[in-house]
Coordinates of C-alpha atoms and ligand atoms in Angstrom, one line a residue:
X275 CA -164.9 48.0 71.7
X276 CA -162.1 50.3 71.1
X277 CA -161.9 51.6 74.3
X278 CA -161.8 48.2 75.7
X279 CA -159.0 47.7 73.5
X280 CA -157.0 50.4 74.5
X281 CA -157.2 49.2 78.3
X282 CA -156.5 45.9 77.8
X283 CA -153.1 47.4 75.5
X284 CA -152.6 49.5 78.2
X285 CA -152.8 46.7 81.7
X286 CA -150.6 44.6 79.4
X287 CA -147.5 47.1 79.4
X288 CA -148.9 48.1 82.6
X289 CA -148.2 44.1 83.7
X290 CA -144.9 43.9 81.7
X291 CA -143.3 47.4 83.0
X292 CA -144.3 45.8 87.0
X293 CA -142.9 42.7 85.8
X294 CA -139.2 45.0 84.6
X295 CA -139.5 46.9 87.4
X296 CA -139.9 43.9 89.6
X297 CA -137.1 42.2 87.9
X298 CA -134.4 45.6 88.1
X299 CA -135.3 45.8 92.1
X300 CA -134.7 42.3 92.9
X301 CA -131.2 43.0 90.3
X302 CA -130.6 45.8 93.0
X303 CA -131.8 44.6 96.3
X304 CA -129.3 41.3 95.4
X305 CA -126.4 43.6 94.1
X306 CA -126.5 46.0 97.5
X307 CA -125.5 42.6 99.1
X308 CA -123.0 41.2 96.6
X309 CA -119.9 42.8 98.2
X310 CA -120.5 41.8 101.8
X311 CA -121.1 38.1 100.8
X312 CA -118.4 38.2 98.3
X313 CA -120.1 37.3 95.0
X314 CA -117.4 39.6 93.0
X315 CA -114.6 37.9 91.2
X316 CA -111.9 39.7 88.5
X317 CA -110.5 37.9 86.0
X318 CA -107.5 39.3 84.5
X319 CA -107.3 39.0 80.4
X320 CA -103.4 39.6 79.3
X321 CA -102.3 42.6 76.7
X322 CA -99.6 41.9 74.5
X323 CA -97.3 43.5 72.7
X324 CA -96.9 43.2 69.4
X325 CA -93.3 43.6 68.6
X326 CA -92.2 41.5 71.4
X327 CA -94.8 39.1 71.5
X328 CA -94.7 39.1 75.4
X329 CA -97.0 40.2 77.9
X330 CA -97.0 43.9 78.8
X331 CA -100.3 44.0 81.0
X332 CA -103.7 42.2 82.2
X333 CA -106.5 43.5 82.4
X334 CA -109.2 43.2 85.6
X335 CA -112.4 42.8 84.1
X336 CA -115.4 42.1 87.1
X337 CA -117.5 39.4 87.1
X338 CA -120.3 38.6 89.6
X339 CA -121.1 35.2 90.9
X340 CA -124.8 35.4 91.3
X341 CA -125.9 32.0 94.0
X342 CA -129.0 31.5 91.2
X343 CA -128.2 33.4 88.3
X344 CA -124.0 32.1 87.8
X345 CA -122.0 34.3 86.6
X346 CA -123.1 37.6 85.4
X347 CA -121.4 39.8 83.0
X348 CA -120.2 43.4 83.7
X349 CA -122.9 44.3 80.6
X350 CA -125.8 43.5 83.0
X351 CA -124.7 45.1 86.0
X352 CA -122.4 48.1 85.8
X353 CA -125.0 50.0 84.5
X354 CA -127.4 49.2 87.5
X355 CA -124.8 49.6 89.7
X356 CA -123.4 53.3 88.4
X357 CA -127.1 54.5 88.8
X358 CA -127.4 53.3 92.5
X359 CA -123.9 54.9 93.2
X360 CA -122.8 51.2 94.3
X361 CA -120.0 51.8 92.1
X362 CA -118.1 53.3 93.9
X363 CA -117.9 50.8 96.7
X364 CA -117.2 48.1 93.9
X365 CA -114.7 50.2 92.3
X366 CA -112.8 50.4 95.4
X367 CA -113.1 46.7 95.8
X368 CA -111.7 46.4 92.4
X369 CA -108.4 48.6 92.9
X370 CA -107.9 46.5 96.4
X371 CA -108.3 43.1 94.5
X372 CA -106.1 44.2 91.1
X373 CA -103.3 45.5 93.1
X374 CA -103.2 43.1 95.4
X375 CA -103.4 40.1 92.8
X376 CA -100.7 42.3 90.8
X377 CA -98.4 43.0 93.2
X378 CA -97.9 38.9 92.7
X379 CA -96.9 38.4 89.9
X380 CA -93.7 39.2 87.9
X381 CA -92.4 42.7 88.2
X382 CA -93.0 44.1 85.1
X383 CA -96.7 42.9 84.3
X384 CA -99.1 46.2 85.1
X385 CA -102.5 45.3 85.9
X386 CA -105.2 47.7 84.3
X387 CA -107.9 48.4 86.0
X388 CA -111.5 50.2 84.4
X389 CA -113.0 53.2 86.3
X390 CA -116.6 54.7 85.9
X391 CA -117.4 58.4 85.8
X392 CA -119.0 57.9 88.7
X393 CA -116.4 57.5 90.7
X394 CA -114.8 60.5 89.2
X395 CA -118.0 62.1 90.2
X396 CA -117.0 61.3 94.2
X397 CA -114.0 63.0 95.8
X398 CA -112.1 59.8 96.9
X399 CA -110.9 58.0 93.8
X400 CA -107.5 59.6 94.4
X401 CA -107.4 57.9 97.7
X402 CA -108.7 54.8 96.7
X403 CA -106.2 53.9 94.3
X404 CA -103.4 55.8 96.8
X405 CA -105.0 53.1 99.5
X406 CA -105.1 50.3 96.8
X407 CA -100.9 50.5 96.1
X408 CA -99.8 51.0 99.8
X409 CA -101.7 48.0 101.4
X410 CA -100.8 45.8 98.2
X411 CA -97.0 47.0 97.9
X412 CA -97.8 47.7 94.1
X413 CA -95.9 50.0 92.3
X414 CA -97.4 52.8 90.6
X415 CA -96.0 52.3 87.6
X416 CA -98.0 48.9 87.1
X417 CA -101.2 50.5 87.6
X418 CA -102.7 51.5 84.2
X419 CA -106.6 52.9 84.8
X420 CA -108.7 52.6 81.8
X421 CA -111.5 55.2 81.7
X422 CA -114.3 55.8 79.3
X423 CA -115.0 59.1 77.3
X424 CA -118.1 59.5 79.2
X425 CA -116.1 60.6 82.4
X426 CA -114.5 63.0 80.0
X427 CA -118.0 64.5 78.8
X428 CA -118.8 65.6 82.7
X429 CA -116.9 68.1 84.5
X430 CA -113.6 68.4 82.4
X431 CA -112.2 70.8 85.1
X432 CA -112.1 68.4 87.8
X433 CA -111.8 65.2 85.7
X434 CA -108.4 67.0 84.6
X435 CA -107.5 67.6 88.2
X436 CA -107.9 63.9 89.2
X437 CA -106.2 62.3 86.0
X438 CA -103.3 64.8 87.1
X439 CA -102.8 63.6 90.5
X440 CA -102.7 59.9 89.3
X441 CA -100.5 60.5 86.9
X442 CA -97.7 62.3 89.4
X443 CA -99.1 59.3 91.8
X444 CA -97.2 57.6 89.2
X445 CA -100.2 55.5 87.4
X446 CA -100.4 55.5 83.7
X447 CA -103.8 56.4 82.2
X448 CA -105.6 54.5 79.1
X449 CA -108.4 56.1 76.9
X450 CA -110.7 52.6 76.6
X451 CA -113.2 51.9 73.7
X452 CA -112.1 54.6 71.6
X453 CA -113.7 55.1 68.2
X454 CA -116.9 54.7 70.0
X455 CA -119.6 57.3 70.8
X456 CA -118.7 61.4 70.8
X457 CA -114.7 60.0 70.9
X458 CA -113.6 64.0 70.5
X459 CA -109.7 64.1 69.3
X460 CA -109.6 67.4 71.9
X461 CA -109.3 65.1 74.5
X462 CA -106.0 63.7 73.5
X463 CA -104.8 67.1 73.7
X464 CA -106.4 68.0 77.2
X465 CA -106.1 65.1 79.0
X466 CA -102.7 63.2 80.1
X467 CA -103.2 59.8 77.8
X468 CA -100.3 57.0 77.8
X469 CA -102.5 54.8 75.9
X470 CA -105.5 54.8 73.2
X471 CA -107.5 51.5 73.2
X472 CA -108.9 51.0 70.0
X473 CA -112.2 49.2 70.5
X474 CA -113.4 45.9 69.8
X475 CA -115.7 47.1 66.8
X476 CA -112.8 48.0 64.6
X477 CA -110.8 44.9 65.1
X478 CA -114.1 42.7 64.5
X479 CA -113.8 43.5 60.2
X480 CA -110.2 43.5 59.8
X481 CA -109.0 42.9 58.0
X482 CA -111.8 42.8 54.9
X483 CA -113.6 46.0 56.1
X484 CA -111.3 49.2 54.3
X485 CA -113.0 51.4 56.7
X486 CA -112.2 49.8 59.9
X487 CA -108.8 49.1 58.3
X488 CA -108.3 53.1 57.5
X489 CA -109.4 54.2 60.5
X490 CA -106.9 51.5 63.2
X491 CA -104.2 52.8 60.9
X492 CA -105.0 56.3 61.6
X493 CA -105.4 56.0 65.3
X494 CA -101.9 53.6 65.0
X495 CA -100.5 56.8 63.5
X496 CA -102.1 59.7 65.9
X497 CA -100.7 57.6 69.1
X498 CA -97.7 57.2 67.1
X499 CA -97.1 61.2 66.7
X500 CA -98.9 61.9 70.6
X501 CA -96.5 59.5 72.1
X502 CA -99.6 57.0 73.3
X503 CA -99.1 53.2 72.9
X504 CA -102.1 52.4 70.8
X505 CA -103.9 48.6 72.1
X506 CA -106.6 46.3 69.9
X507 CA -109.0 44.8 71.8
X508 CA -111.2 42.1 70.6
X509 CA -108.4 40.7 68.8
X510 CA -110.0 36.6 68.0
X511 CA -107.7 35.8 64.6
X512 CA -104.1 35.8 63.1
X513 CA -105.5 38.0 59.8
X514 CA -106.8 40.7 62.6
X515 CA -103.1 40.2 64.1
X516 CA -101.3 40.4 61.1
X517 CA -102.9 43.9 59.7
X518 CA -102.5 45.6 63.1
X519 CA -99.1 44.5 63.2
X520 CA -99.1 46.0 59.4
X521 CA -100.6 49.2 60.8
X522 CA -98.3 50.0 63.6
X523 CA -100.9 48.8 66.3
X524 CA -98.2 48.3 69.9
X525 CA -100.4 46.0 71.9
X526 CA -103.0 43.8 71.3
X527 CA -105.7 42.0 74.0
X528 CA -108.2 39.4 73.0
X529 CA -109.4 35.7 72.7
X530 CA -106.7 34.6 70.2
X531 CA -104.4 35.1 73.1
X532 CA -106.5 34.6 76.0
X533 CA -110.0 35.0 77.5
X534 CA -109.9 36.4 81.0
X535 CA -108.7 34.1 83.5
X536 CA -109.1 33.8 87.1
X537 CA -105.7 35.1 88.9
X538 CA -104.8 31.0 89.9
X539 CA -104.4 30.8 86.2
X540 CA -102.5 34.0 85.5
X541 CA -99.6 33.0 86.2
X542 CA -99.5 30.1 84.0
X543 CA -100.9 32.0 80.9
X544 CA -98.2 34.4 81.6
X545 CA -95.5 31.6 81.1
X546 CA -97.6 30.3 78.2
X547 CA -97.2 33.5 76.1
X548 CA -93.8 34.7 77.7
X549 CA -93.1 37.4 79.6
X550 CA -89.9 40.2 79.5
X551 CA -87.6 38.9 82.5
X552 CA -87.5 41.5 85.5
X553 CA -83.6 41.9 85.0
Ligands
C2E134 P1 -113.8 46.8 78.2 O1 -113.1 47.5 79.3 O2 -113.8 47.5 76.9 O3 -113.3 45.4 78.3 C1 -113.2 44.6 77.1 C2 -114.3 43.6 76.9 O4 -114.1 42.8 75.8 C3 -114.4 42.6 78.1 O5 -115.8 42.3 78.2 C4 -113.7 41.4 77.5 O6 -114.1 40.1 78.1 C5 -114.1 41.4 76.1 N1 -113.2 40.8 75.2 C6 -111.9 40.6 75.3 N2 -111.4 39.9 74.3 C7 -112.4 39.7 73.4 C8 -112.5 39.0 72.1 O7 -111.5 38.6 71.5 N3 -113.7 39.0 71.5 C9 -114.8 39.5 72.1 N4 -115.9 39.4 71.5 N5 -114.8 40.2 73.3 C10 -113.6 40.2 74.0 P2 -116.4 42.1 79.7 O8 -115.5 41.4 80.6 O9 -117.8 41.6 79.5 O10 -116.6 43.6 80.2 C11 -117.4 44.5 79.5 C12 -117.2 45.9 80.0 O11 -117.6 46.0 81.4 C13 -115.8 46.4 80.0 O12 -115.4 46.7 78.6 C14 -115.8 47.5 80.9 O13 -116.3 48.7 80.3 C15 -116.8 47.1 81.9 N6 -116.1 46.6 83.1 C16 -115.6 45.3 83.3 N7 -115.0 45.3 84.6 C17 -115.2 46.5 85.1 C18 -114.8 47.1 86.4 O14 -114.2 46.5 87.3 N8 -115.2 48.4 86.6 C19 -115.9 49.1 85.7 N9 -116.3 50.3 86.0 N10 -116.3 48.6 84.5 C20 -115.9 47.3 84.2
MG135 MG1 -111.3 48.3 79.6
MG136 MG1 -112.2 48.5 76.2
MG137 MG1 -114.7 47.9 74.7

């Protein structure tokens, strides 16, 4: 009776691990063809800055227009595609659709774009984004590339190597969703930061929470000293604007000012919230 038991327990996850497995292959099989039928779409989110009130930067943040699922979130595919090495592909994509939609708009709005260790992990992310600015026209100088501490953890040698050839490319370089994970403050010192993004998780208790509130004003205060601009994300209220502007925060990105937008709308959103002129 037991032992009956125990394989009945054990055909059920059998059925429910065919039925995930099922489910992640069809997820892969669909996003192998994604690119070539042109299912991907960025919207762009604006970062603003805090003393101007104008926008500095947006954001490209990929979205994939499934034919039966809609529109799927980054969340549930990134991960899928970083393990299949499709990243790269789509990362390349990305660069070529940021610049381009970039070099559009007015002159001093920098588009940022997010990189996966992976494609640190290949040898031609220096020539993507070199390939990325000369067919769009962009200037260097309005590329900002956001990358994760996880392509720090890997291969610091070579990681180094890269970020130094983008930076004398002329591109500026963003630590994203710090605070989070094994954040080490050794790699502020090793690695060529213009920017810290504080992430989402901090902003989400401010400005109630005294230890979310300590520790924005401490990172505020270490990009201060380092000579980084430090950037909120997640930012949804005027109380969560109103202590980062307290705390020194420079930029802040988030649903109070906008959601991400397709590029048609940029523009407008851009007027909406005001811009520095190019002059
Ligand atoms: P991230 O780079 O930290 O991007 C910020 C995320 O916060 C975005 O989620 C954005 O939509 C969301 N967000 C912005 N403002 C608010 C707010 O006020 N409240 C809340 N609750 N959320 C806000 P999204 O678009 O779902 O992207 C999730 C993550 O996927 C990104 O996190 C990034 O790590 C990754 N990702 C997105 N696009 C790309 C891409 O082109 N390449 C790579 N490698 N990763 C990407
Ligand atoms: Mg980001
Ligand atoms: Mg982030
Ligand atoms: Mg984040």
């Amino acid at each position: 009776r037991a032992k009956a038991d125990g394989k009945g327990i054990f055909r059920f996850f059998e059925a429910s691990m065919d039925a995930a497995m099922q489910a992640r292959r069809s997820l892969e099989t669909d996003l192998r063809l994604a690119l070539a039928r042109g299912e991907f779409v960025l919207h762009y989110q604006p970062i603003v800055d805090l003393r101007s009130g104008q926008v500095n930067a947006c954001e490209a943040l990929l979205r994939w227009r499934h034919p039966e699922r809609g529109m799927v979130s980054p969340l549930d595919f990134i991960g899928l595609a970083e393990e299949i090495g499709l990243i790269v592909p789509i990362g390349e994509w990305v660069l070529r659709q940021a610049c381009a939609d970039a070099a559009a708009w007015p002159a001093p709005v920098r588009v940022a774009v997010n990189v996966s260790p992976a494609q640190f992990r290949g040898q031609s992310l220096v020539a993507a984004v070199y390939g990325a600015l000369t067919t769009s026209g962009l200037p260097a100088a309005r590329l900002e590339l956001e990358i994760t501490e996880a392509v720090m953890l890997e291969n610091t040698e070579a990681t180094l190597a890269t970020l130094t050839r983008l930076k004398d490319m002329g591109a500026r370089i963003a630590m994203d969703d710090f605070g989070t994970g094994y954040s080490s403050l050794s790699y502020l010192r090793t690695f060529p930061f213009d920017k810290i993004k504080i992430d989402g998780s901090f902003i989400r208790n401010l400005p109630g929470e005294a230890d979310a509130l300590a520790i924005v004003r401490a990172i505020s205060g270490l990009g201060e000293s380092l000579g980084m601009t430090t950037t909120a994300e997640g930012v949804e209220t005027a109380d969560q604007l109103d202590s980062l502007k307290a705390e020194g925060c420079r930029e802040v990105q988030g649903y109070l000012f906008s959601r991400p937008i397709p590029n048609e709308n940029v523009s407008e959103a851009l007027a909406a919230i005001g811009i520095r002129s190019a002059a």
